[in-house]
Short mmCIF file of C-alpha atoms and ligand atoms in Angstrom, two decimals:
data_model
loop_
_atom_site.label_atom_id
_atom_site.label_comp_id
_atom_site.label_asym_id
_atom_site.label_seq_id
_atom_site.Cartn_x
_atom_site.Cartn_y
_atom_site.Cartn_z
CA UNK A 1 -27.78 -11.26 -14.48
CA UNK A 2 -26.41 -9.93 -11.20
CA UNK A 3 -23.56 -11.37 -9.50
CA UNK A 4 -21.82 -11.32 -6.10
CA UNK A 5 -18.04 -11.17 -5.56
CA UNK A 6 -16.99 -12.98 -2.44
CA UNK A 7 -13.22 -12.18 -0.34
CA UNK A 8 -13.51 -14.87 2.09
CA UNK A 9 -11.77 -14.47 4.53
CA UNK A 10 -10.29 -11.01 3.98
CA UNK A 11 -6.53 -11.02 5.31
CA UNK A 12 -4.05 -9.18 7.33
CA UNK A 13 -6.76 -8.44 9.57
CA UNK A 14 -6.68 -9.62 13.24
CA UNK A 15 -9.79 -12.15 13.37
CA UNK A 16 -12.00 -13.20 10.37
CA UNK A 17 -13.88 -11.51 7.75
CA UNK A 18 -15.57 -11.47 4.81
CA UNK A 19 -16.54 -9.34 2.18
CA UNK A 20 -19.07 -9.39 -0.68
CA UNK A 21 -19.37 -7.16 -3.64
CA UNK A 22 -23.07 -7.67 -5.60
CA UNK A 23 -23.25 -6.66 -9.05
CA UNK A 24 -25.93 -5.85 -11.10
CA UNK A 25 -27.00 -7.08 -14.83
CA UNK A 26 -24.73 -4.24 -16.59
CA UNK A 27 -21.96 -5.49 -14.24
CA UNK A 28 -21.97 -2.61 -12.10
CA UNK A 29 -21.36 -2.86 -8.25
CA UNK A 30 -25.49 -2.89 -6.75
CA UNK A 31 -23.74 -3.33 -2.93
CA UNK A 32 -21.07 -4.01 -0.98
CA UNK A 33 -20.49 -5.50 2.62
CA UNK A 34 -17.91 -5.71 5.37
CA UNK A 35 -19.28 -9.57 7.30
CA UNK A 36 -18.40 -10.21 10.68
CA UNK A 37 -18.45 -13.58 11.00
CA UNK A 38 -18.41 -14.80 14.24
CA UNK A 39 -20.32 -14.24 17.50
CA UNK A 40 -18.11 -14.56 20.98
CA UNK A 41 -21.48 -14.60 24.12
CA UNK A 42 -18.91 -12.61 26.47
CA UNK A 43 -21.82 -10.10 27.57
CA UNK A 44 -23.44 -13.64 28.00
CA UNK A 45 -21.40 -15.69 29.79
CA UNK A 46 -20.09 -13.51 32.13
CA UNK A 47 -23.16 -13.43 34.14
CA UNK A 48 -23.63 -14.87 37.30
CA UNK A 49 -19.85 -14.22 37.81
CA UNK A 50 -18.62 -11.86 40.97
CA UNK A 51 -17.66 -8.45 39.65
CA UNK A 52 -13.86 -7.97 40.30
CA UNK A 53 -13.49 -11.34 38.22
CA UNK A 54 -14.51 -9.23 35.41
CA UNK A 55 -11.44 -7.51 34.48
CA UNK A 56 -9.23 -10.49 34.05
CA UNK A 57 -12.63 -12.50 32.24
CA UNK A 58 -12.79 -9.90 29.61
CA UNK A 59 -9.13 -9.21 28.76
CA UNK A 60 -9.74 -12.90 27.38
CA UNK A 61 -11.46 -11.43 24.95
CA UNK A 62 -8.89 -10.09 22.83
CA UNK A 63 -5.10 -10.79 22.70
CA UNK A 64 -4.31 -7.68 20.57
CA UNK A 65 -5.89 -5.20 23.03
CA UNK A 66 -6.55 -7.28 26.63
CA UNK A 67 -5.18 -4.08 28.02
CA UNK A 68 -8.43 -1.50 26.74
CA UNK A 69 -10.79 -4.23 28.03
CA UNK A 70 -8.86 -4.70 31.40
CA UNK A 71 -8.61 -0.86 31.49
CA UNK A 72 -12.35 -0.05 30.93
CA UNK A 73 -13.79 -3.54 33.01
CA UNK A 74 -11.74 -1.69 35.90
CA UNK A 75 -13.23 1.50 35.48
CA UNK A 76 -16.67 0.17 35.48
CA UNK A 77 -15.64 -2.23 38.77
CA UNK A 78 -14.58 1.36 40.38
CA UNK A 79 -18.27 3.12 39.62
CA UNK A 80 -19.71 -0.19 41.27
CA UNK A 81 -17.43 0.13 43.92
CA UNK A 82 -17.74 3.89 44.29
CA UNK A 83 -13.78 4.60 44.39
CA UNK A 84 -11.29 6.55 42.84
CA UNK A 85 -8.17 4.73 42.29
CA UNK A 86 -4.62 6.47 43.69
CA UNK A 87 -3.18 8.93 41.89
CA UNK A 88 -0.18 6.52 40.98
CA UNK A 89 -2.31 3.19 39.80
CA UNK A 90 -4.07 6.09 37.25
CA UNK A 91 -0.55 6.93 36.13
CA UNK A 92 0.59 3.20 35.88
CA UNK A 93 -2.30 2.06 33.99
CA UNK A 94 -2.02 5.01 31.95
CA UNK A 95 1.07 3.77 30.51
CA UNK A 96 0.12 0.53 30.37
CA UNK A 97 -2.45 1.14 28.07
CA UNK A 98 0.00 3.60 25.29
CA UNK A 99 2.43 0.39 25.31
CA UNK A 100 -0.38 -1.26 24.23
CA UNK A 101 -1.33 1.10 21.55
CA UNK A 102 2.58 1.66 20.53
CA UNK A 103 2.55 -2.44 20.10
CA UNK A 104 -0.54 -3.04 18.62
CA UNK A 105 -0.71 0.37 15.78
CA UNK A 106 3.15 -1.11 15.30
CA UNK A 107 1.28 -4.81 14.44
CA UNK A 108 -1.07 -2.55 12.35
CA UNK A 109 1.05 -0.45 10.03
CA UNK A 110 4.14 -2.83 9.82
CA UNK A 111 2.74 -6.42 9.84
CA UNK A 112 -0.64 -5.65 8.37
CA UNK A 113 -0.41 -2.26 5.68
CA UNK A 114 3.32 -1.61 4.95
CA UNK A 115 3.05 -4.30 2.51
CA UNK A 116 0.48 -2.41 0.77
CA UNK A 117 2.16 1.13 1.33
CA UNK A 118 6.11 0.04 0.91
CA UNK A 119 5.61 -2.60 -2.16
CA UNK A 120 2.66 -1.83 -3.88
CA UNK A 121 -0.67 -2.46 -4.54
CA UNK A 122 -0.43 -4.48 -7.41
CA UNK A 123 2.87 -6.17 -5.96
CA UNK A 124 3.27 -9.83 -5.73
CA UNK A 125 0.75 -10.99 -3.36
CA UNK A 126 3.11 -14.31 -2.58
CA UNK A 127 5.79 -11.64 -1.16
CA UNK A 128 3.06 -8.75 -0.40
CA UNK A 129 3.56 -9.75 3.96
CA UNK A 130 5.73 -8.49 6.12
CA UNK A 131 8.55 -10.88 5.40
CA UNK A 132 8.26 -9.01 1.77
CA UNK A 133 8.87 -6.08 4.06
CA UNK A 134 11.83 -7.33 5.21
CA UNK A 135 13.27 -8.42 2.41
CA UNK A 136 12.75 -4.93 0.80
CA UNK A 137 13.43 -2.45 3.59
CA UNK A 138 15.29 -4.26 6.18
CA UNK A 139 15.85 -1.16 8.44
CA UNK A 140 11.82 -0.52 8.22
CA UNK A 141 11.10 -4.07 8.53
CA UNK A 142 13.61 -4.05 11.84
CA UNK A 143 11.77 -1.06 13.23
CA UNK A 144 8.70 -2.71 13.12
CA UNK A 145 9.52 -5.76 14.96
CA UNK A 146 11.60 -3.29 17.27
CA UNK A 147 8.41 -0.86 18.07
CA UNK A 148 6.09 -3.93 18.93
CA UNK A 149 8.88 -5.22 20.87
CA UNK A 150 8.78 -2.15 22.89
CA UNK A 151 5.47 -1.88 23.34
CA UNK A 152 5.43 -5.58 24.59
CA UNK A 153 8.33 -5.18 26.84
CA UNK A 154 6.59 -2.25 28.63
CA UNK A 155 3.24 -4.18 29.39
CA UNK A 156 5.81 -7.48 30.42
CA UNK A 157 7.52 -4.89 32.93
CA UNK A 158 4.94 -3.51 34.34
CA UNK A 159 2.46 -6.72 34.56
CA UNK A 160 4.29 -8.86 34.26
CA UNK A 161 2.94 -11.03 31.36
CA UNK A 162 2.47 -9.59 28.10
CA UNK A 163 -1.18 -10.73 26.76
CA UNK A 164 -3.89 -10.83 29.08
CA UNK A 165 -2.03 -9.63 32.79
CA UNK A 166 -3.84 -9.60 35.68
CA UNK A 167 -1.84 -6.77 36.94
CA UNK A 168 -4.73 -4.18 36.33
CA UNK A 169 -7.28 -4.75 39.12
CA UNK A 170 -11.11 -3.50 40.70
CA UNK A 171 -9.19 -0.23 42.52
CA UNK A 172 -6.05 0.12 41.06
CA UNK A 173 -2.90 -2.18 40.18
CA UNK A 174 -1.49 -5.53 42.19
CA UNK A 175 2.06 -4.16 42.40
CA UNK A 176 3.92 -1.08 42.41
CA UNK A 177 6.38 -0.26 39.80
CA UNK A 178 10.52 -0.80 40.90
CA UNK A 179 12.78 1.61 39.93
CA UNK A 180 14.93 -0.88 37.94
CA UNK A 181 11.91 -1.11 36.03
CA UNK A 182 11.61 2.34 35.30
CA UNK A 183 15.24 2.43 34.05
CA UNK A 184 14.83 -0.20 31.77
CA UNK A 185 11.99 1.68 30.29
CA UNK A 186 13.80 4.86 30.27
CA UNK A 187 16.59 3.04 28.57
CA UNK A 188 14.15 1.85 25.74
CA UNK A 189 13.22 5.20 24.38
CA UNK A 190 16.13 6.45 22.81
CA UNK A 191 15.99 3.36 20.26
CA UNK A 192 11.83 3.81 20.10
CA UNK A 193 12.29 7.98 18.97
CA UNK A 194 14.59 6.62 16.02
CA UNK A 195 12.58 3.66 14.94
CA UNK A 196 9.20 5.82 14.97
CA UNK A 197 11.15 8.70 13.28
CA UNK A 198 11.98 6.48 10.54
CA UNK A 199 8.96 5.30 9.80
CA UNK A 200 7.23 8.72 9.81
CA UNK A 201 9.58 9.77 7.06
CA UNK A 202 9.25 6.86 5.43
CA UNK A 203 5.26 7.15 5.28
CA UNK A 204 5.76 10.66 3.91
CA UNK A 205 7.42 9.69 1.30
CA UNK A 206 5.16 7.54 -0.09
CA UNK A 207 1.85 8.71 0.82
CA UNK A 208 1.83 11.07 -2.05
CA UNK A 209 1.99 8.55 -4.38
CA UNK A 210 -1.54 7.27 -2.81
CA UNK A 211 -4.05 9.83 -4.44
CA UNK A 212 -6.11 7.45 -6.01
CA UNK A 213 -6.80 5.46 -2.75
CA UNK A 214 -6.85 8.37 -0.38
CA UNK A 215 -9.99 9.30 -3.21
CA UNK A 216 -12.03 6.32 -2.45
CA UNK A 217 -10.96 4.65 0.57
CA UNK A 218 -13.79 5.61 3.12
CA UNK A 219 -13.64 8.99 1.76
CA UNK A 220 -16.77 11.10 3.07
CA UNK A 221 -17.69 13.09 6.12
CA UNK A 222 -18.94 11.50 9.18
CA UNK A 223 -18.79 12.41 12.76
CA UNK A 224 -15.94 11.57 14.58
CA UNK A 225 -15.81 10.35 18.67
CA UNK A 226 -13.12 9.88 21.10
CA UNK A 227 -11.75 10.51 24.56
CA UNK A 228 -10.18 14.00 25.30
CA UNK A 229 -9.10 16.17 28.42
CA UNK A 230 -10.45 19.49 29.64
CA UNK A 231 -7.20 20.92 28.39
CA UNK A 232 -8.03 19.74 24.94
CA UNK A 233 -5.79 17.37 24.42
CA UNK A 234 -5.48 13.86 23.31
CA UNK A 235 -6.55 11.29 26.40
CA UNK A 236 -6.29 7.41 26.30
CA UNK A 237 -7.57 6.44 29.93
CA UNK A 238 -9.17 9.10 31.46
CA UNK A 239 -10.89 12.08 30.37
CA UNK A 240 -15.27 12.15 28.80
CA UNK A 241 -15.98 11.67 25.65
CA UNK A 242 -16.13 14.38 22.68
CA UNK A 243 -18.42 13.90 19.47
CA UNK A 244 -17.84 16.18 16.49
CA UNK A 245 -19.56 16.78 13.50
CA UNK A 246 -18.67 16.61 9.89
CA UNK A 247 -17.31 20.75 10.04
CA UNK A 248 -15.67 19.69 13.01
CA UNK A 249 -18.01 21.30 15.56
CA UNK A 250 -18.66 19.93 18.90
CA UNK A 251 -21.73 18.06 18.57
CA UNK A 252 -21.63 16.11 22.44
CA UNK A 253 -18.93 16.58 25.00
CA UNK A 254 -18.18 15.81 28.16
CA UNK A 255 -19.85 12.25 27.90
CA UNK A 256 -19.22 10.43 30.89
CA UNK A 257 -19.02 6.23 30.56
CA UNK A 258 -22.25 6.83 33.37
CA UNK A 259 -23.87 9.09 30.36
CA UNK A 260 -22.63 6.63 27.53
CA UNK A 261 -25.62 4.64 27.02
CA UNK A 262 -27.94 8.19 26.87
CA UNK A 263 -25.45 9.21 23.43
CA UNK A 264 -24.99 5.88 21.98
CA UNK A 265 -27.25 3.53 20.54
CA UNK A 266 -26.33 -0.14 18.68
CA UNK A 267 -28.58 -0.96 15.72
CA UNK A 268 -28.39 -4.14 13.61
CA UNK A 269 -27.83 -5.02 10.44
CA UNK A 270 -28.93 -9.08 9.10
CA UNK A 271 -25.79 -9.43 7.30
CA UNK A 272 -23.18 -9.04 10.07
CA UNK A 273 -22.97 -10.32 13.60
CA UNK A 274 -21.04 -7.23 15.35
CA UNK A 275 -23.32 -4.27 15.94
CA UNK A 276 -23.60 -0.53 14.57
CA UNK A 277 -23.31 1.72 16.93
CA UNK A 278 -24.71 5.61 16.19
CA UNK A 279 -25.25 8.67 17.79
CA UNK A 280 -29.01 8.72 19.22
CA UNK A 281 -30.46 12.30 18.85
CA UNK A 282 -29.37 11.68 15.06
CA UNK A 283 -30.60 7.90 15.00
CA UNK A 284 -29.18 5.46 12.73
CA UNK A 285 -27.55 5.55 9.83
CA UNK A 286 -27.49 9.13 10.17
CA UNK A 287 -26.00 9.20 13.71
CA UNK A 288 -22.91 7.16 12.10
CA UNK A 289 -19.72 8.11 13.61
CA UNK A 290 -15.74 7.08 13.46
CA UNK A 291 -13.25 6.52 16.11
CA UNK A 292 -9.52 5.45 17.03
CA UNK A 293 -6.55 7.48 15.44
CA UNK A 294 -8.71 9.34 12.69
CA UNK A 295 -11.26 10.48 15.04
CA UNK A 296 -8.47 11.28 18.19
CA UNK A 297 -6.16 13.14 15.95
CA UNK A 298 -9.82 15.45 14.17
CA UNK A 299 -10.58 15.85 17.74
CA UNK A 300 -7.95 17.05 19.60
CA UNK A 301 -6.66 20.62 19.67
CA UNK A 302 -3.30 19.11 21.09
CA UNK A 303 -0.88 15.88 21.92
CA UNK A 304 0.60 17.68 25.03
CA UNK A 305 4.04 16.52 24.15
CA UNK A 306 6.40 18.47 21.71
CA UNK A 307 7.24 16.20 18.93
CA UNK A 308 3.85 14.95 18.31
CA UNK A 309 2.29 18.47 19.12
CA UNK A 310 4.96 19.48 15.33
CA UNK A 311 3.82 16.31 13.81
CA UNK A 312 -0.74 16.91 14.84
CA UNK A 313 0.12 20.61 13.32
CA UNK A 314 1.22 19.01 9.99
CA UNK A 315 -1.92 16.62 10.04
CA UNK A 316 -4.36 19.35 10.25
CA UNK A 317 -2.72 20.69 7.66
CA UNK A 318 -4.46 18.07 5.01
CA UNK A 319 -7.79 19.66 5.45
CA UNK A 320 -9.66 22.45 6.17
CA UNK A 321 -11.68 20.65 8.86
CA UNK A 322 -11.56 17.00 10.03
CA UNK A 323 -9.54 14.50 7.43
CA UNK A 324 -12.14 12.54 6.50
CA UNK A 325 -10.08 9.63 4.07
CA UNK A 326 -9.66 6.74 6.08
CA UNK A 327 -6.24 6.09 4.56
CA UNK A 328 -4.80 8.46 6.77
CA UNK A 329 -5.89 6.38 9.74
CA UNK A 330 -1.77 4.78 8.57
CA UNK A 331 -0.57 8.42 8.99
CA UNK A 332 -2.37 8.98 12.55
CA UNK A 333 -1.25 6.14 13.77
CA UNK A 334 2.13 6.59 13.49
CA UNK A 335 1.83 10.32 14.94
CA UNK A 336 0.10 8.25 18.35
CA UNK A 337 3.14 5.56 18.31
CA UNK A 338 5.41 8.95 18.63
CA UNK A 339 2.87 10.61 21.27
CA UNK A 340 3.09 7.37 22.96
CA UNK A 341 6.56 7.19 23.71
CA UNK A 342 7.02 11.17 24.23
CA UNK A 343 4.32 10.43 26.79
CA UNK A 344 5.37 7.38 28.16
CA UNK A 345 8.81 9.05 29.20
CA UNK A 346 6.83 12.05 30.79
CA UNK A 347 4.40 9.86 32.59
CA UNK A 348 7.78 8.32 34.24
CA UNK A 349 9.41 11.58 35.30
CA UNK A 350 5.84 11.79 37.72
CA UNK A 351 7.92 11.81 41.33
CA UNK A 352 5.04 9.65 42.56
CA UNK A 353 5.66 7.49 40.03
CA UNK A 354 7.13 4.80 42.24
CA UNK A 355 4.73 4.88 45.44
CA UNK A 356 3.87 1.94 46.92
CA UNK A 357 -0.13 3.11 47.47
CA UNK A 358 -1.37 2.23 43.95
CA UNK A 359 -4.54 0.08 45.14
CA UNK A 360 -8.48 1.19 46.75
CA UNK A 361 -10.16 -1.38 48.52
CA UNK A 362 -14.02 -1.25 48.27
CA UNK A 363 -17.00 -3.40 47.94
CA UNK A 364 -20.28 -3.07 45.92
CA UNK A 365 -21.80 0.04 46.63
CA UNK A 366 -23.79 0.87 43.52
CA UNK A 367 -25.62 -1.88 41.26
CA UNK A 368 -24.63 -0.18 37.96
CA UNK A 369 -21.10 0.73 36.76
CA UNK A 370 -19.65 1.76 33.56
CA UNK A 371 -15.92 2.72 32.93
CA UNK A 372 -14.75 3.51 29.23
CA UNK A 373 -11.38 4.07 27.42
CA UNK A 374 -9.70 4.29 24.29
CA UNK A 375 -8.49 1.08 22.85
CA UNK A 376 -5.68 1.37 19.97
CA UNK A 377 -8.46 1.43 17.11
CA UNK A 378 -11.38 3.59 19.14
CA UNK A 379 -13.00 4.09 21.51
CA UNK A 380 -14.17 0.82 24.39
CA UNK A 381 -17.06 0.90 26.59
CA UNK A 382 -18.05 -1.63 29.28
CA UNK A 383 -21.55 -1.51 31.44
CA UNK A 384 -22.09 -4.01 34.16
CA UNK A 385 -25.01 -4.39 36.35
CA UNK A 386 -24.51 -6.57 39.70
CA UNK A 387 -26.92 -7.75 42.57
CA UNK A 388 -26.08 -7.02 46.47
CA UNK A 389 -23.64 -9.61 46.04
CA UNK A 390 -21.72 -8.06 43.42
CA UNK A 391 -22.49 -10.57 41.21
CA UNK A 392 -23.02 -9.83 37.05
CA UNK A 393 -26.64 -9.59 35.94
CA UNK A 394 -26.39 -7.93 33.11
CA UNK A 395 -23.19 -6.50 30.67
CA UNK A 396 -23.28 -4.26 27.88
CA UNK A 397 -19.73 -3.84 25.77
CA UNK A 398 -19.26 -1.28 23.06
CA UNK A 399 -16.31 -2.12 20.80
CA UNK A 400 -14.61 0.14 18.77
CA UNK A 401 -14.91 -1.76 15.36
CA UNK A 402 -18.84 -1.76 15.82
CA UNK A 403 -18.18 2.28 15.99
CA UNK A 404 -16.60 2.21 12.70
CA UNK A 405 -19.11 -0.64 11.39
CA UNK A 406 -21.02 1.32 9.08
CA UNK A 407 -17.79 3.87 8.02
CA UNK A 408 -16.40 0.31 6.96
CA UNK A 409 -19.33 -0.85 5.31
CA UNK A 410 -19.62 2.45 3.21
CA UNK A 411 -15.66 2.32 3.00
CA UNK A 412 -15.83 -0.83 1.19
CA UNK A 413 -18.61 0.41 -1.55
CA UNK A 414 -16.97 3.42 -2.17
CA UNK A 415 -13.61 1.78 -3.31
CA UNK A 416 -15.37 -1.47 -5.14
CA UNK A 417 -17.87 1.34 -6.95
CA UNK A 418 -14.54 2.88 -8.21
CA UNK A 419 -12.30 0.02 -8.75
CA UNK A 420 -14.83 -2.45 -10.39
CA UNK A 421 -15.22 -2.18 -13.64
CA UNK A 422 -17.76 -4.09 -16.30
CA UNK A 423 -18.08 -7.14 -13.61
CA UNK A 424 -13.86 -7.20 -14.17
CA UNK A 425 -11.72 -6.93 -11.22
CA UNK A 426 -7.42 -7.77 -10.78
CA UNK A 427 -6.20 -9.04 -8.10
CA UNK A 428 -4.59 -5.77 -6.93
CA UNK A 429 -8.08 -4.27 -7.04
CA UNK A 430 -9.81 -7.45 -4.84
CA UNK A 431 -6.41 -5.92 -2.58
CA UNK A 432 -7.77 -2.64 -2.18
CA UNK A 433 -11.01 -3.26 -1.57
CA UNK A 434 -9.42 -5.17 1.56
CA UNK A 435 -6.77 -2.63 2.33
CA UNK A 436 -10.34 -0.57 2.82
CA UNK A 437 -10.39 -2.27 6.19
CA UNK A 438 -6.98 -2.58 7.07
CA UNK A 439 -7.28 0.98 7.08
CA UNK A 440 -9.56 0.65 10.34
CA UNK A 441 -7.34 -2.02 11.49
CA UNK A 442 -10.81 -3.34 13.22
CA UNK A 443 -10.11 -5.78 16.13
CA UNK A 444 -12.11 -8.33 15.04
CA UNK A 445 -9.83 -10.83 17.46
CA UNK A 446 -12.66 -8.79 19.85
CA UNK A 447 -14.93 -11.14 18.69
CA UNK A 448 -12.69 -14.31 17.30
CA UNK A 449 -9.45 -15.26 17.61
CA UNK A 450 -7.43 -16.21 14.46
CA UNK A 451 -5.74 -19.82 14.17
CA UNK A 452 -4.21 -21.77 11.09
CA UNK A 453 -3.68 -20.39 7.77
CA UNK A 454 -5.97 -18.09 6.28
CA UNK A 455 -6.38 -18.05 2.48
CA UNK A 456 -8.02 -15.73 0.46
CA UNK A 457 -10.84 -16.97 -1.14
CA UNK A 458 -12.57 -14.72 -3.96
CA UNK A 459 -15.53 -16.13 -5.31
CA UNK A 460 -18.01 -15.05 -7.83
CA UNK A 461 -21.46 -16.18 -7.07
CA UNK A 462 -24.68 -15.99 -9.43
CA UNK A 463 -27.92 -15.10 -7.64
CA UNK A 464 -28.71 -18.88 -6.82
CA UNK A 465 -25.26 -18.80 -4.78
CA UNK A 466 -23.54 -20.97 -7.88
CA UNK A 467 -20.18 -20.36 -8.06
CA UNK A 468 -19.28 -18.87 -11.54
CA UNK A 469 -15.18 -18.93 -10.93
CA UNK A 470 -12.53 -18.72 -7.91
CA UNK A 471 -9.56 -17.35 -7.44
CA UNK A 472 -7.68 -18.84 -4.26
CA UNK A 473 -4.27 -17.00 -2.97
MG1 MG B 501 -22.70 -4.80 23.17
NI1 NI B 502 -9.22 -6.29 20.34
#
């Protein structure tokens, strides 16, 4: 008699999940599947609506990473408008959007998959959070809050609120930045280098001791996506898009957010409600591909700033071509938190950093626009269409954790094929199935926003849907 395995909802993710493990007669695992659960209407809704209200509309639709969606709704505002922003707005939002990824990958590893990597596994799942954390390795545990502090602080500087600001606008930015702004920015890094340093040791330490994980967790080729410049080297705001195949040859490159649609095709799948995106000429599931730190960090020949240049040499180092185990997502990440601040300080020594021209006024002069960038966990693309009145007819988003979709989905069979034994599973097992996903860190606050407790519920379902046993955590 087959059976299903239920972890509903799956946590320390941001937004809800759900995922179900079917076994067959001989208690063997038939399937597995990553649910998303919810369905948000934003391409919907936001019709009818003038154009430059988009930006500000669709940082609503994610309090983890309002700055990617304000970033790209810009950019696609700009190719309707037909203007390129000043040279200083482009730096501005340009950090803007690595506080955001220093803050939100700090969320990620720290408050989401230290737990896992710093106490175990198998460790006590009533002390397995980042309070756990804490308790265990206070000075880790204090760099953590301290990096997502500094992320936040950045975006509160500059835009003066820290989830969903309003600062980033159709043409550029509201407001110049001061220069006692700047100094309190500057005066931030020294404390950022050391927390980030820490951690980066700390992650080497332990990784080793990982094997059996970095075996099965979304272990396989694929091909990977993501920004880059013409120089090569990692890009967060600007730059086209670069798609590589499983050798690590360039498949597609230079793919404009104008050309973006042409590459990129969503299918769907009946047991999820967030799309699959795949690479067209290949078409689907063949065309799968991966993006956000993984992807960046296969693509990129360099970082462009010294410390994280030493640390992307060591990272190619644990392959001949791309990495393809998703744990090491954890282990890019914290090389882009480093890159981030390294970056962040260069950005600032830009002697137009402080001009006051940081804003292009325009009206609608195309009916189509599309602007894309790279939000903390991939890559974020947003397609309007408007009438002569600039108002929305039509809007096409492509979210990063419908990139990784299917990468997720085969992530989450791979580890549950290995792990699941004779229809018997542990709790620590049920937690690596999970930690599977946290690996992606999908945002699935892109599509739902999380409120109230969420338990884990594990259930154990014959065909009918009966419920055979439950374990709730
Ligand atoms: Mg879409
Ligand atoms: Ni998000």
């Amino acid at each position: 008699m087959s059976q299903t395995i239920t972890i509903d909802p799956v946590t320390r993710l941001e937004g809800h999940g759900k995922i179900t493990i079917q076994l067959n007669g001989q208690g063997e695992v038939e399937d597995a599947h990553f649910h998303v659960t919810q369905v948000r209407g934003f391409e919907r809704f936001s019709q009818g609506r003038p154009f430059y209200e988009m930006p500000s509309l669709m940082a609503r639709i994610c309090g983890i990473c309002p700055v990617s969606h304000l970033i790209a709704s810009a950019k696609a505002c700009e190719a309707i408008m037909s203007v390129r922003i000043p040279h200083t707005a482009a730096q501005l939002r340009r950090i803007l959007n690595l506080a955001q990824m220093v803050q939100s990958h700090a969320l990620s590893f720290f408050y989401l998959a230290s737990p896992d990597l710093l106490l175990g596994m198998e460790s006590d799942p009533a002390a397995r959070n980042v309070f756990g954390v804490v308790a265990a390795k206070p000075e880790l545990g204090r760099a953590g809050v301290a990096l997502r502090r500094f992320g936040q602080h950045i975006i509160e500087l500059l835009a003066n609120k820290r989830i969903h600001p309003g600062w980033v606008v159709p043409g550029g930015v509201t407001e110049p930045l001061a220069a006692a702004k700047r100094d309190e920015i500057l005066a931030m890094l020294p404390e950022a280098y050391a927390n980030i340093g820490l951690a980066l040791a700390a992650y080497k330490q332990i990784a080793s001791t990982f094997k059996p994980e970095i075996e099965v967790f979304a272990n396989f080729p694929s091909l990977y996506m993501s920004l880059i410049n013409e120089d090569e080297s990692i890009e967060f705001t600007d730059g086209a898009l670069r798609m590589i195949d499983a050798q690590g040859n360039i498949l597609d490159d230079g793919i404009t957010a104008g050309k973006f649609s042409e590459s990129i095709g969503e299918a769907v799948e009946n047991y999820s409600y967030t799309k699959f995106a795949y690479y067209k000429p290949l078409g689907y599931p063949q065309g799968s591909y991966r993006v956000g730190p993984l992807a960046r960090l296969n693509i990129v020949k360099s970082m462009g700033t010294p410390k994280a240049e030493d640390e992307l040499a060591e990272f190619k180092q644990l392959a001949q071509g791309p990495v393809e185990s998703s744990f090491y997502y954890h282990h890019a990440r914290l090389v882009e938190i480093l890159y981030g601040i390294e970056k962040i300080e260069q950005i600032l020594s830009d002697p137009l950093i402080l001009d006051k021209h940081v804003r292009a006024i325009a009206g609608v002069n195309r009916l189509e626009g599309a602007g894309q960038a790279e939000a903390p966990r991939g890559t974020l693309m947003h397609n309007y269409k408007v009438d002569e009145n600039g108002l929305i007819t039509w809007a096409n988003l492509v979210i990063a954790t419908g990139q990784n979709n299917n990468a997720m989905n085969n992530g989450v069979l791979q580890a549950a094929r290995h792990y699941v034994k004779d229809g018997k599973f542990t709790e620590g097992v049920l937690n690596r199935v999970e930690a599977v996903i946290r690996a992606f860190d999908p945002c699935l606050s892109c599509s739902s926003h999380a409120f109230g407790q969420m338990p884990l519920v594990l259930s154990l379902l014959s065909p009918d849907g009966e419920v055979l046993d439950q374990v709730i955590r």
